[in-house]
mmCIF file of C-alpha atoms and ligand atoms in Angstrom:
data_model
loop_
_atom_site.group_PDB
_atom_site.id
_atom_site.type_symbol
_atom_site.label_atom_id
_atom_site.label_comp_id
_atom_site.label_asym_id
_atom_site.label_seq_id
_atom_site.Cartn_x
_atom_site.Cartn_y
_atom_site.Cartn_z
ATOM 1 C CA MET E 1 -31.270 -65.693 -37.583
ATOM 2 C CA ASN E 2 -33.628 -62.735 -37.053
ATOM 3 C CA SER E 3 -36.667 -64.757 -35.994
ATOM 4 C CA GLU E 4 -34.862 -66.523 -33.172
ATOM 5 C CA LYS E 5 -33.582 -63.236 -31.758
ATOM 6 C CA ILE E 6 -37.004 -61.604 -32.129
ATOM 7 C CA ILE E 7 -38.649 -64.480 -30.222
ATOM 8 C CA GLU E 8 -35.987 -64.209 -27.532
ATOM 9 C CA LEU E 9 -36.675 -60.469 -27.143
ATOM 10 C CA ILE E 10 -40.432 -61.053 -27.067
ATOM 11 C CA LYS E 11 -40.053 -63.663 -24.331
ATOM 12 C CA GLN E 12 -37.801 -61.376 -22.285
ATOM 13 C CA HIS E 13 -40.467 -58.635 -22.125
ATOM 14 C CA GLN E 14 -43.713 -60.537 -22.625
ATOM 15 C CA HIS E 15 -44.545 -60.555 -18.907
ATOM 16 C CA LEU E 16 -44.591 -56.748 -18.705
ATOM 17 C CA GLU E 17 -47.832 -54.830 -18.675
ATOM 18 C CA GLY E 18 -48.302 -53.242 -22.091
ATOM 19 C CA ALA E 19 -45.499 -55.474 -23.371
ATOM 20 C CA LEU E 20 -45.706 -54.413 -27.008
ATOM 21 C CA LEU E 21 -43.852 -51.094 -26.648
ATOM 22 C CA PRO E 22 -40.924 -52.419 -24.583
ATOM 23 C CA ILE E 23 -40.595 -55.299 -27.043
ATOM 24 C CA LEU E 24 -40.602 -52.952 -30.042
ATOM 25 C CA HIS E 25 -37.947 -50.798 -28.370
ATOM 26 C CA ALA E 26 -35.819 -53.875 -27.671
ATOM 27 C CA ILE E 27 -36.168 -55.126 -31.260
ATOM 28 C CA GLN E 28 -35.265 -51.745 -32.738
ATOM 29 C CA GLU E 29 -32.358 -51.334 -30.358
ATOM 30 C CA HIS E 30 -30.993 -54.723 -31.390
ATOM 31 C CA PHE E 31 -31.538 -54.558 -35.171
ATOM 32 C CA GLY E 32 -31.602 -50.783 -35.723
ATOM 33 C CA TYR E 33 -35.142 -51.176 -37.111
ATOM 34 C CA ILE E 34 -38.150 -53.478 -36.837
ATOM 35 C CA PRO E 35 -37.561 -56.387 -39.243
ATOM 36 C CA PRO E 36 -40.764 -57.259 -41.165
ATOM 37 C CA GLU E 37 -40.965 -60.787 -39.747
ATOM 38 C CA SER E 38 -41.473 -59.205 -36.299
ATOM 39 C CA LEU E 39 -45.088 -58.405 -37.082
ATOM 40 C CA ALA E 40 -46.259 -62.012 -37.454
ATOM 41 C CA LEU E 41 -44.234 -63.133 -34.433
ATOM 42 C CA LEU E 42 -45.536 -60.310 -32.247
ATOM 43 C CA ALA E 43 -49.087 -61.037 -33.364
ATOM 44 C CA GLN E 44 -48.638 -64.716 -32.518
ATOM 45 C CA TYR E 45 -47.020 -64.235 -29.093
ATOM 46 C CA LEU E 46 -49.100 -61.276 -27.935
ATOM 47 C CA GLN E 47 -52.351 -62.599 -29.426
ATOM 48 C CA GLN E 48 -53.065 -59.488 -31.409
ATOM 49 C CA THR E 49 -53.565 -59.002 -35.125
ATOM 50 C CA GLU E 50 -50.717 -57.915 -37.390
ATOM 51 C CA ALA E 51 -52.810 -54.854 -38.276
ATOM 52 C CA GLU E 52 -52.907 -53.856 -34.597
ATOM 53 C CA ILE E 53 -49.143 -54.294 -34.295
ATOM 54 C CA TYR E 54 -48.562 -52.310 -37.470
ATOM 55 C CA GLY E 55 -50.907 -49.583 -36.181
ATOM 56 C CA VAL E 56 -48.751 -49.126 -33.079
ATOM 57 C CA ILE E 57 -45.478 -49.140 -35.043
ATOM 58 C CA SER E 58 -46.694 -46.565 -37.516
ATOM 59 C CA PHE E 59 -48.191 -44.370 -34.760
ATOM 60 C CA TYR E 60 -44.782 -43.668 -33.206
ATOM 61 C CA ASP E 61 -42.230 -41.604 -35.147
ATOM 62 C CA HIS E 62 -39.477 -43.464 -33.350
ATOM 63 C CA PHE E 63 -39.989 -46.872 -34.977
ATOM 64 C CA ARG E 64 -38.561 -47.737 -38.387
ATOM 65 C CA LEU E 65 -39.580 -50.689 -40.569
ATOM 66 C CA THR E 66 -36.509 -50.397 -42.783
ATOM 67 C CA PRO E 67 -32.809 -50.285 -41.860
ATOM 68 C CA SER E 68 -31.253 -46.856 -41.485
ATOM 69 C CA GLY E 69 -28.533 -45.449 -43.712
ATOM 70 C CA THR E 70 -24.874 -45.271 -42.727
ATOM 71 C CA HIS E 71 -25.612 -42.513 -40.190
ATOM 72 C CA LEU E 72 -28.704 -41.921 -38.088
ATOM 73 C CA LEU E 73 -29.208 -38.181 -37.630
ATOM 74 C CA GLU E 74 -31.612 -37.525 -34.780
ATOM 75 C CA ILE E 75 -33.135 -34.087 -34.361
ATOM 76 C CA CYS E 76 -34.533 -33.185 -30.966
ATOM 77 C CA ARG E 77 -38.177 -32.137 -30.928
ATOM 78 C CA GLY E 78 -38.313 -31.751 -27.151
ATOM 79 C CA GLU E 79 -39.738 -28.604 -25.577
ATOM 80 C CA ALA E 80 -36.456 -26.806 -24.887
ATOM 81 C CA CYS E 81 -35.244 -27.437 -28.422
ATOM 82 C CA GLN E 82 -38.581 -26.388 -29.907
ATOM 83 C CA ALA E 83 -38.314 -23.121 -27.961
ATOM 84 C CA MET E 84 -34.878 -22.551 -29.484
ATOM 85 C CA GLY E 85 -35.895 -23.121 -33.093
ATOM 86 C CA ALA E 86 -35.745 -26.899 -33.594
ATOM 87 C CA TRP E 87 -38.671 -26.677 -36.002
ATOM 88 C CA GLN E 88 -36.597 -24.572 -38.418
ATOM 89 C CA LEU E 89 -33.705 -26.948 -38.000
ATOM 90 C CA GLU E 90 -35.751 -30.021 -38.880
ATOM 91 C CA GLN E 91 -37.263 -28.241 -41.862
ATOM 92 C CA ALA E 92 -33.784 -27.271 -43.068
ATOM 93 C CA ALA E 93 -32.553 -30.860 -42.705
ATOM 94 C CA LYS E 94 -35.566 -32.255 -44.581
ATOM 95 C CA ASP E 95 -35.159 -29.698 -47.375
ATOM 96 C CA TYR E 96 -31.416 -30.193 -47.628
ATOM 97 C CA LEU E 97 -31.643 -33.999 -47.726
ATOM 98 C CA HIS E 98 -34.944 -34.115 -49.668
ATOM 99 C CA ILE E 99 -36.371 -36.617 -47.220
ATOM 100 C CA ASP E 100 -38.858 -36.744 -44.369
ATOM 101 C CA TYR E 101 -38.439 -38.329 -40.943
ATOM 102 C CA GLN E 102 -37.688 -42.056 -41.028
ATOM 103 C CA GLN E 103 -36.460 -41.806 -44.597
ATOM 104 C CA THR E 104 -32.925 -42.233 -45.896
ATOM 105 C CA SER E 105 -31.051 -39.985 -48.306
ATOM 106 C CA LYS E 106 -30.630 -41.246 -51.872
ATOM 107 C CA ASP E 107 -26.944 -42.037 -51.326
ATOM 108 C CA ASN E 108 -27.915 -44.083 -48.245
ATOM 109 C CA SER E 109 -25.664 -41.948 -46.064
ATOM 110 C CA ILE E 110 -28.200 -40.407 -43.656
ATOM 111 C CA THR E 111 -31.483 -41.422 -42.092
ATOM 112 C CA LEU E 112 -33.400 -38.650 -40.378
ATOM 113 C CA ALA E 113 -35.233 -39.378 -37.133
ATOM 114 C CA PRO E 114 -36.995 -37.314 -34.474
ATOM 115 C CA VAL E 115 -36.110 -37.686 -30.832
ATOM 116 C CA TYR E 116 -37.694 -36.178 -27.714
ATOM 117 C CA CYS E 117 -34.932 -34.757 -25.501
ATOM 118 C CA LEU E 118 -31.279 -35.685 -25.709
ATOM 119 C CA GLY E 119 -30.541 -34.496 -22.180
ATOM 120 C CA ASN E 120 -28.776 -31.463 -23.629
ATOM 121 C CA CYS E 121 -31.518 -28.861 -23.112
ATOM 122 C CA ALA E 122 -29.125 -26.178 -21.825
ATOM 123 C CA CYS E 123 -27.448 -26.158 -25.245
ATOM 124 C CA ALA E 124 -30.645 -26.395 -27.315
ATOM 125 C CA PRO E 125 -31.347 -26.969 -30.112
ATOM 126 C CA SER E 126 -29.601 -30.326 -30.187
ATOM 127 C CA VAL E 127 -29.055 -33.125 -32.672
ATOM 128 C CA LYS E 128 -27.350 -36.489 -32.308
ATOM 129 C CA VAL E 129 -25.311 -38.757 -34.573
ATOM 130 C CA ALA E 130 -24.308 -42.140 -33.168
ATOM 131 C CA ASP E 131 -23.233 -41.402 -29.575
ATOM 132 C CA LYS E 132 -22.347 -37.775 -30.161
ATOM 133 C CA VAL E 133 -24.727 -34.945 -29.252
ATOM 134 C CA TYR E 134 -24.256 -31.562 -30.937
ATOM 135 C CA GLY E 135 -25.711 -28.524 -29.155
ATOM 136 C CA ARG E 136 -26.475 -24.919 -30.159
ATOM 137 C CA MET E 137 -27.139 -26.185 -33.641
ATOM 138 C CA THR E 138 -27.854 -23.756 -36.451
ATOM 139 C CA ASN E 139 -29.059 -24.438 -39.993
ATOM 140 C CA GLU E 140 -25.594 -23.655 -41.286
ATOM 141 C CA LYS E 141 -23.794 -25.939 -38.821
ATOM 142 C CA LEU E 142 -26.302 -28.698 -39.544
ATOM 143 C CA GLN E 143 -25.651 -28.458 -43.290
ATOM 144 C CA GLN E 144 -21.905 -28.698 -42.623
ATOM 145 C CA LEU E 145 -22.486 -31.745 -40.425
ATOM 146 C CA ILE E 146 -24.653 -33.382 -43.108
ATOM 147 C CA ASP E 147 -21.988 -32.689 -45.745
ATOM 148 C CA LYS E 148 -19.339 -34.203 -43.505
ATOM 149 C CA LEU E 149 -21.444 -37.294 -42.802
ATOM 150 C CA SER E 150 -22.279 -37.737 -46.490
ATOM 151 C CA SER E 151 -18.665 -37.543 -47.591
ATOM 152 C CA TYR E 152 -17.643 -39.891 -44.776
ATOM 153 C CA ALA E 153 -20.250 -42.408 -45.970
ATOM 154 C CA ILE E 154 -18.915 -42.084 -49.535
ATOM 155 C CA THR E 155 -15.373 -42.700 -48.290
ATOM 156 C CA LEU E 156 -16.584 -45.763 -46.412
ATOM 157 C CA SER E 157 -18.389 -47.259 -49.386
ATOM 158 C CA THR E 158 -15.429 -46.573 -51.707
ATOM 159 C CA HIS E 159 -13.167 -48.241 -49.193
ATOM 160 C CA ASP E 160 -15.576 -51.208 -49.051
ATOM 161 C CA LYS E 161 -15.361 -51.652 -52.820
ATOM 162 C CA HIS E 162 -11.582 -51.473 -52.786
ATOM 163 C CA SER E 163 -11.262 -53.978 -50.016
ATOM 164 C CA ARG E 164 -13.341 -56.617 -51.809
HETATM 165 S S1 LIG Q 1 -35.394 -30.859 -25.282
HETATM 166 FE FE1 LIG Q 1 -33.817 -31.130 -26.738
HETATM 167 S S2 LIG Q 1 -32.159 -31.772 -25.552
HETATM 168 FE FE2 LIG Q 1 -33.758 -31.609 -24.118
#
């Protein structure tokens, strides 16, 4: 049950100064997004209004209020990657997928998210999918990666249907 887990995560971090952010990170790490029921629970336990909680969530690009697609594609917006053309890369990804950050492609295969340094600055610009970091990324290589991820998601969902 989501609520029980959310309360557990709140209680684990509630003692910290500025507890809201560590709690939000813990919730998103556990669920992959911030489930809607989190807002009322956070408001209750941290004695803030839901509007205040929502304000913090929507301020940070990192937090998502809806589940991600099959793959989470993170594009680094850190300084080293920006210097090596990350801006063009993120624009190409948005154009190619017809989505903005924190949105999911129509076929539910890819959610696009910004990230601020993947620890791969020497090979900037970098992107990440699941645990794999890809360096020296170009628009062309990114399109190939997106195509691969999309077709893999289609294979997965077809397999799901067949195995029912
Ligand atoms: S700034 Fe992008 S990997 Fe470090």
